[in-house]
Amino acid sequence: MSHTSSIVMSGIRPTGFLHLGNYFGALRNYVRMQEEYTCYFMVADLHSLTTHPDTAALKGHVHRVLAENIACGLDPEKVALYCQSHVPETTELYLYLNMLAYKGELEKTTTFKDKARLQPDNINAGLLTYPVLQAADILLHRALLVPVGKDQEQHLEMARNFAQRFNHRYGEVFPEPRAFNYGEELVKVPSLDGTGKMSKSENQLATLYLADDDDLIRKKVMKAKTDQGPAEPNTPMPDYISNLFLLMRLVSAEDVVAHFETAYNGCSIRYGDMKKQLAEDMIRFIAPVREKAEAIRTDHAYLQQVMELGAEKARASARETMRLAREVMGLRYY
Ligand code: TYM
């Protein structure tokens, strides 16, 4: 398949506020890809039901994710920006793919094991088949490139397996999708406390959200763990320090990063100064997104238009794929 004909698909769950991990793992790529490819980006509201069965907060979260997507630079005219539940073809494909997914492999999935541990009283079948629904999202548009962060790599591998099995059993319909990032490697944005990654719902004081106000950003960055600094030149960095540098590389100018790297290697680094700089650069990055998103989030008429237009585009693509899928499966009896 040629570069220009490649189709792109990705999604974000509406389970909370978007953060820097979502931006640098996913959204930053979306915004660039919309200029080069046919893109389908959605709010994965059905996926959120596997862990958040209470739907009271869903509407607000869906609006927020849509608004934050647009505030980061997605153009709903250029891409299909839609809600997963507005494209019912998704659930039909999910059903067919479920017959090709095995209990053993689903139980071994890292995200399933993590979530089962977090919610031992609600290990539902939707949670188990989460990667199948995600594969359906992607294959529904016969997408090839899936911009995601590192945490989604295993789900992409499973999507390739399901696509292969379908093609092998019934006939070639699906290309094998792969995780994509403009840099070489998939991104994992670490949390500010040096343990794990930034996340929508865990360790909120160690996660920088796109909706955080300036003072909160300062407070969170200044609280990040540091130490007295290296005692000898060119000491390897502990994780919590290299994480700070990683975050700085995302939002600060190159010469600023170089300045602190030199100071680290020469044992003259002052982490207080580094964190002050990082906080101001973060604010310069986050504040305009926050302000833009806030204006869009409260414009319900506009968001409705966006969702309707997005669903229309996504369903046109989905209908065509499902026609092909049913045909090769032999589900046409007349
Ligand atoms: P979700 O909602 O957890 O995250 C949305 C996107 O943000 C990326 N991400 C990160 N990247 C780098 N560092 C981090 N700390 C970080 N945290 C999150 C995720 O990799 C993702 O790209 N299962 C998906 C949603 C989904 C989907 C899809 C994705 C549903 N259907 C089809 C792609 C294609 C999820 O839970 O993402």
mmCIF file of C-alpha atoms and ligand atoms in Angstrom:
data_model
loop_
_atom_site.group_PDB
_atom_site.id
_atom_site.type_symbol
_atom_site.label_atom_id
_atom_site.label_comp_id
_atom_site.label_asym_id
_atom_site.label_seq_id
_atom_site.Cartn_x
_atom_site.Cartn_y
_atom_site.Cartn_z
ATOM 1 C CA MET A 1 0.000 0.000 0.000
ATOM 2 C CA SER A 2 1.443 3.396 -0.881
ATOM 3 C CA HIS A 3 2.236 6.056 1.682
ATOM 4 C CA THR A 4 -0.540 8.387 0.653
ATOM 5 C CA SER A 5 -3.260 5.762 0.503
ATOM 6 C CA SER A 6 -2.597 4.595 4.080
ATOM 7 C CA ILE A 7 -5.465 4.915 6.482
ATOM 8 C CA VAL A 8 -4.928 6.043 10.055
ATOM 9 C CA MET A 9 -7.082 5.190 13.069
ATOM 10 C CA SER A 10 -6.771 5.801 16.796
ATOM 11 C CA GLY A 11 -8.838 6.419 19.912
ATOM 12 C CA ILE A 12 -8.831 7.767 23.439
ATOM 13 C CA ARG A 13 -11.047 6.610 26.319
ATOM 14 C CA PRO A 14 -13.228 9.255 27.986
ATOM 15 C CA THR A 15 -12.324 8.222 31.520
ATOM 16 C CA GLY A 16 -10.855 11.488 32.745
ATOM 17 C CA PHE A 17 -8.790 14.508 31.842
ATOM 18 C CA LEU A 18 -6.232 14.202 29.047
ATOM 19 C CA HIS A 19 -2.611 14.563 30.098
ATOM 20 C CA LEU A 20 0.851 15.045 28.630
ATOM 21 C CA GLY A 21 1.157 11.307 27.978
ATOM 22 C CA ASN A 22 -1.932 11.372 25.786
ATOM 23 C CA TYR A 23 -0.551 14.398 23.984
ATOM 24 C CA PHE A 24 2.976 13.171 23.307
ATOM 25 C CA GLY A 25 2.007 9.511 22.829
ATOM 26 C CA ALA A 26 -0.989 10.113 20.598
ATOM 27 C CA LEU A 27 -2.361 13.589 19.871
ATOM 28 C CA ARG A 28 0.872 15.142 18.633
ATOM 29 C CA ASN A 29 1.032 12.449 15.959
ATOM 30 C CA TYR A 30 -2.666 12.808 15.081
ATOM 31 C CA VAL A 31 -2.218 16.492 14.340
ATOM 32 C CA ARG A 32 0.648 15.832 11.956
ATOM 33 C CA MET A 33 -0.932 12.800 10.338
ATOM 34 C CA GLN A 34 -4.121 14.664 9.426
ATOM 35 C CA GLU A 35 -2.092 16.556 6.811
ATOM 36 C CA GLU A 36 -0.852 13.368 5.116
ATOM 37 C CA TYR A 37 -3.414 10.605 5.531
ATOM 38 C CA THR A 38 -7.090 9.759 5.688
ATOM 39 C CA CYS A 39 -7.682 9.766 9.436
ATOM 40 C CA TYR A 40 -10.293 8.317 11.789
ATOM 41 C CA PHE A 41 -10.002 9.440 15.401
ATOM 42 C CA MET A 42 -12.576 8.529 17.990
ATOM 43 C CA VAL A 43 -13.617 8.792 21.596
ATOM 44 C CA ALA A 44 -13.722 5.220 22.900
ATOM 45 C CA ASP A 45 -16.845 5.513 25.050
ATOM 46 C CA LEU A 46 -17.695 1.795 24.782
ATOM 47 C CA HIS A 47 -14.253 0.840 26.041
ATOM 48 C CA SER A 48 -14.712 3.072 29.060
ATOM 49 C CA LEU A 49 -17.729 0.964 30.122
ATOM 50 C CA THR A 50 -15.405 -1.955 30.890
ATOM 51 C CA THR A 51 -14.005 -0.057 33.883
ATOM 52 C CA HIS A 52 -16.463 2.802 34.429
ATOM 53 C CA PRO A 53 -19.969 1.244 34.329
ATOM 54 C CA ASP A 54 -21.581 4.386 35.780
ATOM 55 C CA THR A 55 -22.514 6.526 32.777
ATOM 56 C CA ALA A 56 -23.445 9.721 34.662
ATOM 57 C CA ALA A 57 -20.106 11.424 33.996
ATOM 58 C CA LEU A 58 -19.739 10.131 30.441
ATOM 59 C CA LYS A 59 -21.270 13.052 28.575
ATOM 60 C CA GLY A 60 -18.976 15.577 30.231
ATOM 61 C CA HIS A 61 -15.930 13.409 29.601
ATOM 62 C CA VAL A 62 -16.842 12.827 25.947
ATOM 63 C CA HIS A 63 -17.223 16.574 25.458
ATOM 64 C CA ARG A 64 -13.923 17.194 27.174
ATOM 65 C CA VAL A 65 -11.983 14.667 25.079
ATOM 66 C CA LEU A 66 -13.469 16.039 21.852
ATOM 67 C CA ALA A 67 -12.675 19.613 22.904
ATOM 68 C CA GLU A 68 -9.128 18.723 23.918
ATOM 69 C CA ASN A 69 -8.557 16.892 20.630
ATOM 70 C CA ILE A 70 -9.634 19.971 18.700
ATOM 71 C CA ALA A 71 -7.722 22.367 20.968
ATOM 72 C CA CYS A 72 -4.535 20.383 20.284
ATOM 73 C CA GLY A 73 -4.999 21.044 16.582
ATOM 74 C CA LEU A 74 -7.285 18.366 15.109
ATOM 75 C CA ASP A 75 -9.524 19.750 12.397
ATOM 76 C CA PRO A 76 -12.931 17.995 12.348
ATOM 77 C CA GLU A 77 -13.314 18.989 8.700
ATOM 78 C CA LYS A 78 -10.086 17.225 7.724
ATOM 79 C CA VAL A 79 -10.442 14.068 9.801
ATOM 80 C CA ALA A 80 -13.345 11.932 10.960
ATOM 81 C CA LEU A 81 -13.606 12.787 14.662
ATOM 82 C CA TYR A 82 -16.354 10.647 16.148
ATOM 83 C CA CYS A 83 -17.760 8.749 19.075
ATOM 84 C CA GLN A 84 -17.308 4.979 19.063
ATOM 85 C CA SER A 85 -20.924 4.248 20.055
ATOM 86 C CA HIS A 86 -22.196 6.296 17.110
ATOM 87 C CA VAL A 87 -20.775 3.693 14.727
ATOM 88 C CA PRO A 88 -22.725 0.490 15.479
ATOM 89 C CA GLU A 89 -20.827 -1.426 12.762
ATOM 90 C CA THR A 90 -18.029 -1.544 15.366
ATOM 91 C CA THR A 91 -19.995 -3.931 17.539
ATOM 92 C CA GLU A 92 -20.863 -6.193 14.633
ATOM 93 C CA LEU A 93 -17.197 -6.608 13.706
ATOM 94 C CA TYR A 94 -16.357 -7.051 17.408
ATOM 95 C CA LEU A 95 -18.744 -10.024 17.467
ATOM 96 C CA TYR A 96 -17.137 -11.706 14.438
ATOM 97 C CA LEU A 97 -13.633 -11.119 15.780
ATOM 98 C CA ASN A 98 -14.624 -12.548 19.159
ATOM 99 C CA MET A 99 -14.988 -15.944 17.472
ATOM 100 C CA LEU A 100 -11.329 -15.655 16.432
ATOM 101 C CA ALA A 101 -9.977 -14.616 19.835
ATOM 102 C CA TYR A 102 -8.978 -17.238 22.366
ATOM 103 C CA LYS A 103 -9.601 -17.129 26.075
ATOM 104 C CA GLY A 104 -5.975 -18.003 26.850
ATOM 105 C CA GLU A 105 -4.446 -15.130 24.898
ATOM 106 C CA LEU A 106 -6.992 -12.652 26.242
ATOM 107 C CA GLU A 107 -6.281 -13.682 29.825
ATOM 108 C CA LYS A 108 -2.557 -13.193 29.244
ATOM 109 C CA THR A 109 -2.925 -9.582 28.055
ATOM 110 C CA THR A 110 -1.069 -7.181 30.354
ATOM 111 C CA THR A 111 -3.835 -4.561 30.475
ATOM 112 C CA PHE A 112 -6.394 -7.263 31.358
ATOM 113 C CA LYS A 113 -4.263 -8.583 34.201
ATOM 114 C CA ASP A 114 -3.677 -5.035 35.529
ATOM 115 C CA LYS A 115 -7.331 -4.092 35.406
ATOM 116 C CA ALA A 116 -8.513 -7.401 36.839
ATOM 117 C CA ARG A 117 -6.236 -6.716 39.798
ATOM 118 C CA LEU A 118 -7.678 -3.213 40.214
ATOM 119 C CA GLN A 119 -11.329 -4.313 40.039
ATOM 120 C CA PRO A 120 -11.508 -7.902 41.342
ATOM 121 C CA ASP A 121 -15.291 -7.647 41.794
ATOM 122 C CA ASN A 122 -15.960 -6.686 38.184
ATOM 123 C CA ILE A 123 -13.880 -8.887 35.907
ATOM 124 C CA ASN A 124 -16.475 -8.772 33.145
ATOM 125 C CA ALA A 125 -16.341 -10.290 29.670
ATOM 126 C CA GLY A 126 -15.998 -6.816 28.160
ATOM 127 C CA LEU A 127 -12.791 -6.324 30.092
ATOM 128 C CA LEU A 128 -11.479 -9.660 28.841
ATOM 129 C CA THR A 129 -12.350 -8.896 25.225
ATOM 130 C CA TYR A 130 -11.193 -5.260 25.378
ATOM 131 C CA PRO A 131 -8.427 -5.881 22.791
ATOM 132 C CA VAL A 132 -10.977 -7.444 20.433
ATOM 133 C CA LEU A 133 -13.116 -4.303 20.529
ATOM 134 C CA GLN A 134 -10.003 -2.231 19.905
ATOM 135 C CA ALA A 135 -9.092 -4.433 16.928
ATOM 136 C CA ALA A 136 -12.632 -3.907 15.604
ATOM 137 C CA ASP A 137 -12.180 -0.107 15.847
ATOM 138 C CA ILE A 138 -9.039 -0.293 13.755
ATOM 139 C CA LEU A 139 -9.995 -2.981 11.233
ATOM 140 C CA LEU A 140 -13.363 -1.339 10.651
ATOM 141 C CA HIS A 141 -11.559 1.285 8.567
ATOM 142 C CA ARG A 142 -8.949 -1.145 7.244
ATOM 143 C CA ALA A 143 -6.395 1.135 8.857
ATOM 144 C CA LEU A 144 -2.677 0.500 8.567
ATOM 145 C CA LEU A 145 -1.194 3.071 10.934
ATOM 146 C CA VAL A 146 -2.276 3.495 14.533
ATOM 147 C CA PRO A 147 -0.665 6.401 16.400
ATOM 148 C CA VAL A 148 -0.480 5.339 20.059
ATOM 149 C CA GLY A 149 1.830 5.371 23.057
ATOM 150 C CA LYS A 150 3.997 2.459 24.103
ATOM 151 C CA ASP A 151 1.357 1.036 26.450
ATOM 152 C CA GLN A 152 -0.789 0.053 23.434
ATOM 153 C CA GLU A 153 1.837 -2.028 21.644
ATOM 154 C CA GLN A 154 0.484 -5.372 22.798
ATOM 155 C CA HIS A 155 -3.059 -4.459 21.720
ATOM 156 C CA LEU A 156 -1.736 -3.704 18.241
ATOM 157 C CA GLU A 157 -0.003 -7.041 18.075
ATOM 158 C CA MET A 158 -3.301 -8.704 18.945
ATOM 159 C CA ALA A 159 -5.128 -6.684 16.289
ATOM 160 C CA ARG A 160 -2.634 -8.004 13.724
ATOM 161 C CA ASN A 161 -3.285 -11.553 14.888
ATOM 162 C CA PHE A 162 -7.058 -11.164 14.616
ATOM 163 C CA ALA A 163 -6.725 -9.603 11.162
ATOM 164 C CA GLN A 164 -4.514 -12.469 10.012
ATOM 165 C CA ARG A 165 -6.881 -15.095 11.347
ATOM 166 C CA PHE A 166 -9.870 -13.456 9.715
ATOM 167 C CA ASN A 167 -8.087 -13.143 6.365
ATOM 168 C CA HIS A 168 -6.861 -16.706 6.576
ATOM 169 C CA ARG A 169 -10.207 -18.190 7.483
ATOM 170 C CA TYR A 170 -12.532 -16.157 5.271
ATOM 171 C CA GLY A 171 -10.567 -14.135 2.711
ATOM 172 C CA GLU A 172 -8.359 -11.043 2.497
ATOM 173 C CA VAL A 173 -10.165 -8.031 3.875
ATOM 174 C CA PHE A 174 -7.860 -6.461 6.455
ATOM 175 C CA PRO A 175 -4.337 -5.025 6.224
ATOM 176 C CA GLU A 176 -2.232 -5.685 9.321
ATOM 177 C CA PRO A 177 -2.160 -2.495 11.377
ATOM 178 C CA ARG A 178 0.884 -1.273 13.259
ATOM 179 C CA ALA A 179 1.558 1.140 16.100
ATOM 180 C CA PHE A 180 2.986 4.398 14.809
ATOM 181 C CA ASN A 181 5.026 7.298 16.106
ATOM 182 C CA TYR A 182 6.826 9.963 14.070
ATOM 183 C CA GLY A 183 9.951 9.473 16.152
ATOM 184 C CA GLU A 184 11.614 6.075 15.913
ATOM 185 C CA GLU A 185 10.121 4.606 19.038
ATOM 186 C CA LEU A 186 6.742 4.626 20.719
ATOM 187 C CA VAL A 187 6.539 7.130 23.545
ATOM 188 C CA LYS A 188 6.026 6.534 27.250
ATOM 189 C CA VAL A 189 5.669 9.758 29.229
ATOM 190 C CA PRO A 190 6.690 9.035 32.836
ATOM 191 C CA SER A 191 4.859 10.361 35.871
ATOM 192 C CA LEU A 192 6.448 13.154 37.903
ATOM 193 C CA ASP A 193 7.113 10.948 40.919
ATOM 194 C CA GLY A 194 9.395 8.700 38.908
ATOM 195 C CA THR A 195 7.177 5.626 39.210
ATOM 196 C CA GLY A 196 5.149 4.398 36.258
ATOM 197 C CA LYS A 197 3.550 6.512 33.550
ATOM 198 C CA MET A 198 1.231 9.481 33.537
ATOM 199 C CA SER A 199 -2.338 8.230 33.691
ATOM 200 C CA LYS A 200 -5.869 9.656 33.498
ATOM 201 C CA SER A 201 -7.015 8.227 36.788
ATOM 202 C CA GLU A 202 -3.992 7.131 38.851
ATOM 203 C CA ASN A 203 -1.394 9.254 40.697
ATOM 204 C CA GLN A 204 -3.056 12.571 39.817
ATOM 205 C CA LEU A 205 -0.504 14.782 41.570
ATOM 206 C CA ALA A 206 2.261 13.253 39.474
ATOM 207 C CA THR A 207 0.384 13.731 36.190
ATOM 208 C CA LEU A 208 0.221 16.984 34.232
ATOM 209 C CA TYR A 209 -3.226 17.432 32.693
ATOM 210 C CA LEU A 210 -3.988 19.640 29.709
ATOM 211 C CA ALA A 211 -6.615 21.310 31.932
ATOM 212 C CA ASP A 212 -4.270 22.157 34.840
ATOM 213 C CA ASP A 213 -4.009 25.843 35.716
ATOM 214 C CA ASP A 214 -0.645 27.595 35.932
ATOM 215 C CA ASP A 215 -0.302 27.388 39.716
ATOM 216 C CA LEU A 216 -1.146 23.707 39.794
ATOM 217 C CA ILE A 217 1.463 23.019 37.102
ATOM 218 C CA ARG A 218 4.081 24.897 39.155
ATOM 219 C CA LYS A 219 3.087 23.028 42.290
ATOM 220 C CA LYS A 220 3.248 19.596 40.639
ATOM 221 C CA VAL A 221 6.575 20.221 38.913
ATOM 222 C CA MET A 222 8.213 21.693 42.021
ATOM 223 C CA LYS A 223 7.124 18.620 44.008
ATOM 224 C CA ALA A 224 8.861 16.225 41.607
ATOM 225 C CA LYS A 225 11.445 14.071 43.335
ATOM 226 C CA THR A 226 15.119 15.110 43.086
ATOM 227 C CA ASP A 227 18.232 14.724 45.262
ATOM 228 C CA GLN A 228 21.417 16.701 46.086
ATOM 229 C CA GLY A 229 22.763 16.127 42.580
ATOM 230 C CA PRO A 230 25.629 13.955 41.352
ATOM 231 C CA ALA A 231 28.891 13.963 43.304
ATOM 232 C CA GLU A 232 31.085 12.884 40.386
ATOM 233 C CA PRO A 233 31.144 14.058 36.756
ATOM 234 C CA ASN A 234 29.121 12.003 34.250
ATOM 235 C CA THR A 235 27.258 9.928 36.836
ATOM 236 C CA PRO A 236 24.400 7.908 35.241
ATOM 237 C CA MET A 237 21.040 9.537 36.024
ATOM 238 C CA PRO A 238 18.595 7.878 38.406
ATOM 239 C CA ASP A 239 15.158 7.284 36.807
ATOM 240 C CA TYR A 240 13.426 10.197 38.513
ATOM 241 C CA ILE A 241 16.064 12.606 37.175
ATOM 242 C CA SER A 242 16.169 11.229 33.652
ATOM 243 C CA ASN A 243 12.362 11.504 33.641
ATOM 244 C CA LEU A 244 12.646 15.223 34.388
ATOM 245 C CA PHE A 245 15.027 15.605 31.482
ATOM 246 C CA LEU A 246 12.665 13.618 29.263
ATOM 247 C CA LEU A 247 9.796 15.967 30.165
ATOM 248 C CA MET A 248 12.045 18.959 29.592
ATOM 249 C CA ARG A 249 12.975 17.695 26.129
ATOM 250 C CA LEU A 250 9.266 17.617 25.267
ATOM 251 C CA VAL A 251 8.515 21.258 26.079
ATOM 252 C CA SER A 252 11.752 23.255 26.434
ATOM 253 C CA ALA A 253 14.125 24.714 23.855
ATOM 254 C CA GLU A 254 17.167 22.632 22.924
ATOM 255 C CA ASP A 255 19.691 25.074 24.388
ATOM 256 C CA VAL A 256 17.812 25.070 27.696
ATOM 257 C CA VAL A 257 17.993 21.280 27.881
ATOM 258 C CA ALA A 258 21.676 21.347 26.879
ATOM 259 C CA HIS A 259 22.404 23.888 29.616
ATOM 260 C CA PHE A 260 20.997 21.633 32.354
ATOM 261 C CA GLU A 261 22.620 18.518 30.892
ATOM 262 C CA THR A 262 25.997 20.222 30.998
ATOM 263 C CA ALA A 263 25.325 21.349 34.555
ATOM 264 C CA TYR A 264 24.397 17.777 35.512
ATOM 265 C CA ASN A 265 27.510 16.283 33.981
ATOM 266 C CA GLY A 266 29.675 18.957 35.620
ATOM 267 C CA CYS A 267 27.999 18.392 39.031
ATOM 268 C CA SER A 268 26.817 22.010 39.238
ATOM 269 C CA ILE A 269 23.111 21.381 38.588
ATOM 270 C CA ARG A 270 20.558 23.101 40.800
ATOM 271 C CA TYR A 271 17.356 21.110 40.543
ATOM 272 C CA GLY A 272 15.320 23.979 41.972
ATOM 273 C CA ASP A 273 16.292 26.118 38.980
ATOM 274 C CA MET A 274 15.711 23.276 36.571
ATOM 275 C CA LYS A 275 12.210 22.632 37.906
ATOM 276 C CA LYS A 276 11.339 26.344 37.824
ATOM 277 C CA GLN A 277 12.361 26.453 34.176
ATOM 278 C CA LEU A 278 10.485 23.237 33.400
ATOM 279 C CA ALA A 279 7.334 24.557 35.091
ATOM 280 C CA GLU A 280 7.380 27.794 33.069
ATOM 281 C CA ASP A 281 7.961 25.911 29.808
ATOM 282 C CA MET A 282 5.123 23.512 30.671
ATOM 283 C CA ILE A 283 2.827 26.455 31.334
ATOM 284 C CA ARG A 284 3.756 27.992 28.004
ATOM 285 C CA PHE A 285 2.795 24.708 26.354
ATOM 286 C CA ILE A 286 -0.354 23.830 28.337
ATOM 287 C CA ALA A 287 -2.037 27.217 28.924
ATOM 288 C CA PRO A 288 -3.096 27.906 25.303
ATOM 289 C CA VAL A 289 -4.463 24.357 24.903
ATOM 290 C CA ARG A 290 -6.385 24.658 28.185
ATOM 291 C CA GLU A 291 -7.945 27.968 27.207
ATOM 292 C CA LYS A 292 -8.933 26.832 23.748
ATOM 293 C CA ALA A 293 -10.380 23.547 25.039
ATOM 294 C CA GLU A 294 -12.452 25.347 27.661
ATOM 295 C CA ALA A 295 -14.164 27.492 25.035
ATOM 296 C CA ILE A 296 -14.911 24.489 22.794
ATOM 297 C CA ARG A 297 -16.036 22.228 25.642
ATOM 298 C CA THR A 298 -18.890 24.506 26.583
ATOM 299 C CA ASP A 299 -20.108 24.997 22.992
ATOM 300 C CA HIS A 300 -22.507 22.058 22.875
ATOM 301 C CA ALA A 301 -24.082 22.984 19.566
ATOM 302 C CA TYR A 302 -20.678 22.935 17.892
ATOM 303 C CA LEU A 303 -19.713 19.627 19.521
ATOM 304 C CA GLN A 304 -22.948 18.059 18.314
ATOM 305 C CA GLN A 305 -22.124 19.152 14.781
ATOM 306 C CA VAL A 306 -18.622 17.690 15.101
ATOM 307 C CA MET A 307 -19.986 14.352 16.340
ATOM 308 C CA GLU A 308 -22.618 14.136 13.613
ATOM 309 C CA LEU A 309 -20.169 14.934 10.837
ATOM 310 C CA GLY A 310 -17.607 12.503 12.287
ATOM 311 C CA ALA A 311 -20.121 9.674 12.618
ATOM 312 C CA GLU A 312 -21.268 10.178 9.053
ATOM 313 C CA LYS A 313 -17.720 9.863 7.703
ATOM 314 C CA ALA A 314 -16.853 6.923 9.950
ATOM 315 C CA ARG A 315 -20.036 5.040 9.085
ATOM 316 C CA ALA A 316 -19.465 5.407 5.348
ATOM 317 C CA SER A 317 -16.083 3.726 5.739
ATOM 318 C CA ALA A 318 -17.441 1.144 8.207
ATOM 319 C CA ARG A 319 -20.382 0.153 6.011
ATOM 320 C CA GLU A 320 -18.084 -0.597 3.104
ATOM 321 C CA THR A 321 -15.761 -2.735 5.252
ATOM 322 C CA MET A 322 -18.683 -4.663 6.734
ATOM 323 C CA ARG A 323 -20.118 -5.307 3.303
ATOM 324 C CA LEU A 324 -16.796 -6.878 2.302
ATOM 325 C CA ALA A 325 -16.486 -8.787 5.577
ATOM 326 C CA ARG A 326 -19.972 -10.290 5.364
ATOM 327 C CA GLU A 327 -19.383 -11.182 1.751
ATOM 328 C CA VAL A 328 -16.165 -13.138 2.334
ATOM 329 C CA MET A 329 -17.704 -14.767 5.394
ATOM 330 C CA GLY A 330 -20.569 -15.983 3.251
ATOM 331 C CA LEU A 331 -23.249 -14.334 5.333
ATOM 332 C CA ARG A 332 -25.388 -13.611 2.304
ATOM 333 C CA TYR A 333 -28.030 -16.203 1.652
ATOM 334 C CA TYR A 334 -29.828 -14.901 -1.389
HETATM 335 P P1 TYM B 1 -6.003 5.660 26.458
HETATM 336 O O1 TYM B 1 -7.291 6.382 26.501
HETATM 337 O O2 TYM B 1 -5.519 5.016 27.709
HETATM 338 O O3 TYM B 1 -4.854 6.621 25.959
HETATM 339 C C1 TYM B 1 -4.990 7.393 24.789
HETATM 340 C C2 TYM B 1 -3.659 7.480 24.061
HETATM 341 O O4 TYM B 1 -2.658 8.054 24.894
HETATM 342 C C3 TYM B 1 -1.529 7.206 24.985
HETATM 343 N N1 TYM B 1 -0.947 7.311 26.329
HETATM 344 C C4 TYM B 1 0.350 7.536 26.564
HETATM 345 N N2 TYM B 1 1.396 7.706 25.736
HETATM 346 C C5 TYM B 1 2.602 7.956 26.290
HETATM 347 N N3 TYM B 1 2.814 8.061 27.631
HETATM 348 C C6 TYM B 1 1.796 7.906 28.508
HETATM 349 N N4 TYM B 1 2.010 8.046 29.821
HETATM 350 C C7 TYM B 1 0.498 7.614 27.989
HETATM 351 N N5 TYM B 1 -0.721 7.390 28.548
HETATM 352 C C8 TYM B 1 -1.589 7.198 27.512
HETATM 353 C C9 TYM B 1 -2.066 5.813 24.716
HETATM 354 O O5 TYM B 1 -1.055 4.950 24.264
HETATM 355 C C10 TYM B 1 -3.109 6.091 23.651
HETATM 356 O O6 TYM B 1 -2.512 6.191 22.384
HETATM 357 N N6 TYM B 1 -7.183 1.283 24.326
HETATM 358 C C11 TYM B 1 -6.898 2.690 24.047
HETATM 359 C C12 TYM B 1 -8.054 3.423 23.353
HETATM 360 C C13 TYM B 1 -8.483 2.813 22.061
HETATM 361 C C14 TYM B 1 -7.736 2.771 20.841
HETATM 362 C C15 TYM B 1 -8.597 2.148 19.884
HETATM 363 C C16 TYM B 1 -6.469 3.207 20.489
HETATM 364 C C17 TYM B 1 -9.684 2.228 21.828
HETATM 365 N N7 TYM B 1 -9.760 1.811 20.518
HETATM 366 C C18 TYM B 1 -8.158 1.928 18.564
HETATM 367 C C19 TYM B 1 -6.044 2.991 19.159
HETATM 368 C C20 TYM B 1 -6.896 2.360 18.220
HETATM 369 C C21 TYM B 1 -6.657 3.393 25.379
HETATM 370 O O7 TYM B 1 -7.091 2.948 26.392
HETATM 371 O O8 TYM B 1 -6.012 4.594 25.276
#
